[in-house]
Coordinates of C-alpha atoms in Angstrom, one line a residue:
M23 CA 0.0 0.0 0.0
W24 CA 2.5 2.7 1.1
F25 CA 5.5 1.4 -0.8
G26 CA 3.9 2.1 -4.1
K27 CA 2.8 5.6 -3.0
V28 CA 6.3 6.5 -1.6
K29 CA 7.9 5.0 -4.7
A30 CA 5.7 7.2 -6.9
S31 CA 6.3 10.3 -4.8
L32 CA 8.5 11.0 -1.9
A33 CA 6.0 13.6 -0.7
E34 CA 3.9 10.6 0.6
L35 CA 6.7 9.6 3.0
P36 CA 5.5 11.8 5.9
N37 CA 1.9 10.4 5.5
A38 CA 3.3 6.8 5.4
L39 CA 5.4 7.4 8.5
D40 CA 2.4 8.9 10.4
W41 CA 0.3 5.9 9.4
F42 CA 3.0 3.4 10.5
E43 CA 3.4 5.3 13.8
N44 CA -0.4 5.0 14.5
E45 CA -0.3 1.3 13.6
Y46 CA 2.7 0.9 15.9
A47 CA 0.7 2.4 18.8
Q48 CA -2.1 -0.2 18.1
A49 CA 0.4 -3.0 17.7
K50 CA 1.9 -2.2 21.2
L51 CA -1.5 -3.0 22.6
E52 CA -1.6 -6.4 20.8
V53 CA 1.6 -7.6 22.5
R54 CA 0.0 -7.8 25.9
I55 CA -1.2 -11.1 27.3
N56 CA -4.6 -10.5 28.9
G57 CA -8.0 -12.1 28.8
S58 CA -8.6 -15.5 27.4
V59 CA -5.3 -17.3 26.7
E60 CA -7.1 -19.6 24.2
K61 CA -8.4 -16.6 22.3
Q62 CA -4.9 -15.0 22.4
S63 CA -3.4 -18.2 21.1
R64 CA -5.9 -18.4 18.3
D65 CA -5.5 -14.8 17.2
L66 CA -1.7 -14.6 17.4
P67 CA -0.8 -16.1 14.0
G68 CA -3.1 -13.6 12.2
I69 CA -1.7 -10.7 14.2
V70 CA 1.9 -11.8 13.5
E71 CA 1.2 -12.2 9.8
H72 CA -0.5 -8.8 9.6
R73 CA 2.3 -7.0 11.5
F74 CA 5.1 -8.8 9.7
A75 CA 3.6 -7.7 6.4
Q76 CA 3.7 -4.1 7.6
L77 CA 7.3 -4.6 8.6
Q78 CA 8.1 -5.9 5.2
E79 CA 6.5 -2.9 3.6
L80 CA 8.7 -0.6 5.8
E81 CA 11.7 -2.7 4.7
A82 CA 10.8 -2.1 1.0
I83 CA 10.4 1.6 1.6
L84 CA 13.8 1.7 3.3
E85 CA 15.5 -0.2 0.5
H86 CA 13.9 2.1 -2.0
L87 CA 15.3 5.1 -0.1
N88 CA 18.7 3.5 0.1
I89 CA 18.7 2.9 -3.7
Q90 CA 17.8 6.6 -4.2
L91 CA 20.5 7.6 -1.8
N92 CA 23.1 5.6 -3.7
K93 CA 21.9 7.2 -7.0
V94 CA 22.1 10.7 -5.7
K95 CA 25.5 10.0 -4.0
T96 CA 27.0 8.5 -7.1
K97 CA 25.8 11.5 -9.1
A98 CA 27.4 13.9 -6.7
F99 CA 30.6 11.8 -6.5
R100 CA 30.9 11.8 -10.3
K101 CA 30.4 15.6 -10.4
Y102 CA 33.3 16.2 -8.0
L103 CA 35.5 13.6 -9.5
E104 CA 35.0 14.7 -13.1
T105 CA 34.2 18.4 -13.1
Y106 CA 36.0 19.8 -10.1
N107 CA 38.6 22.6 -10.8
R108 CA 41.5 20.5 -9.5
A109 CA 42.2 16.8 -9.4
L110 CA 40.6 15.1 -6.4
T111 CA 41.3 11.7 -4.9
S112 CA 38.4 9.4 -4.7
R113 CA 38.3 9.9 -1.0
D114 CA 38.1 13.7 -1.3
A115 CA 35.4 13.4 -3.9
E116 CA 33.5 11.0 -1.7
K117 CA 33.7 13.4 1.3
F118 CA 32.5 16.3 -0.8
A119 CA 29.6 14.2 -2.2
D120 CA 28.6 13.3 1.4
G121 CA 28.1 17.0 2.1
E122 CA 25.8 17.6 -0.8
E123 CA 22.3 18.8 0.2
D124 CA 20.4 16.0 -1.6
V125 CA 22.7 13.3 -0.1
I126 CA 22.1 14.7 3.4
M127 CA 18.4 14.8 2.8
Y128 CA 18.2 11.2 1.7
Q129 CA 20.5 10.1 4.6
E130 CA 18.0 11.8 7.0
L131 CA 15.1 10.1 5.3
V132 CA 16.8 6.7 5.5
N133 CA 17.6 7.3 9.2
E134 CA 13.9 8.2 9.9
V135 CA 12.5 5.1 8.1
A136 CA 15.2 2.9 9.7
L137 CA 14.1 4.1 13.2
M138 CA 10.5 3.2 12.4
R139 CA 11.6 -0.2 11.0
N140 CA 13.5 -0.9 14.2
K141 CA 10.4 -0.1 16.3
W142 CA 8.5 -2.6 14.1
Q143 CA 11.2 -5.2 14.5
G144 CA 10.7 -4.8 18.3
I145 CA 7.0 -5.5 17.8
I146 CA 7.7 -8.7 15.8
K147 CA 10.2 -9.9 18.4
T148 CA 7.7 -9.2 21.2
L149 CA 4.9 -11.1 19.4
D150 CA 7.3 -14.0 19.1
I151 CA 8.0 -13.8 22.9
K152 CA 4.2 -13.6 23.5
G153 CA 3.7 -16.8 21.6
F154 CA 6.3 -18.5 23.7
Q155 CA 4.7 -17.3 26.9
I156 CA 1.2 -18.3 25.8
N157 CA 2.6 -21.7 25.0
N158 CA 4.1 -21.9 28.6
V159 CA 0.8 -20.9 30.1
I160 CA -1.1 -23.5 28.1
K161 CA 1.4 -26.2 29.2
L162 CA 0.8 -25.2 32.9
K163 CA -2.9 -25.5 32.3
V164 CA -2.5 -28.9 30.8
A165 CA -0.4 -29.9 33.7
G166 CA -3.3 -29.0 36.0
Q167 CA -1.9 -25.8 37.5
E168 CA -4.8 -23.5 37.2
D169 CA -4.1 -21.3 40.2
F170 CA -1.9 -18.7 38.5
R171 CA -2.6 -15.2 37.3
L172 CA -1.4 -13.2 34.4

């Protein structure tokens, strides 16, 4: 959904990040273990699939931004290496290219999306732990230990 929009226009990136932030807030509620353990166990695979798909979309947006960053950086590097008034080493040209306005803009965008992606990786990891804990609770119930609280 958002990958196509961001790929078509970078102006959609703030809207996408806002949407992912709102979804993240909802996902944080889904990682709690409360209520019926059986219902939680039943619903968990669907929740994981849904949230993992969202993480994959974030990963695709991040990869797209990295590709665009490399494109802009290469263009700036080539500009300094080929058209600068004096001969530059590759390292000098790379340093100058890193300071270009477009390169810095893309680096900031990559950083922002990477932060959101890392938050979502935390959700996926927490859902994995939730599944493990639900499994433990169910094993306790099977063993006859019903006198515990969550």
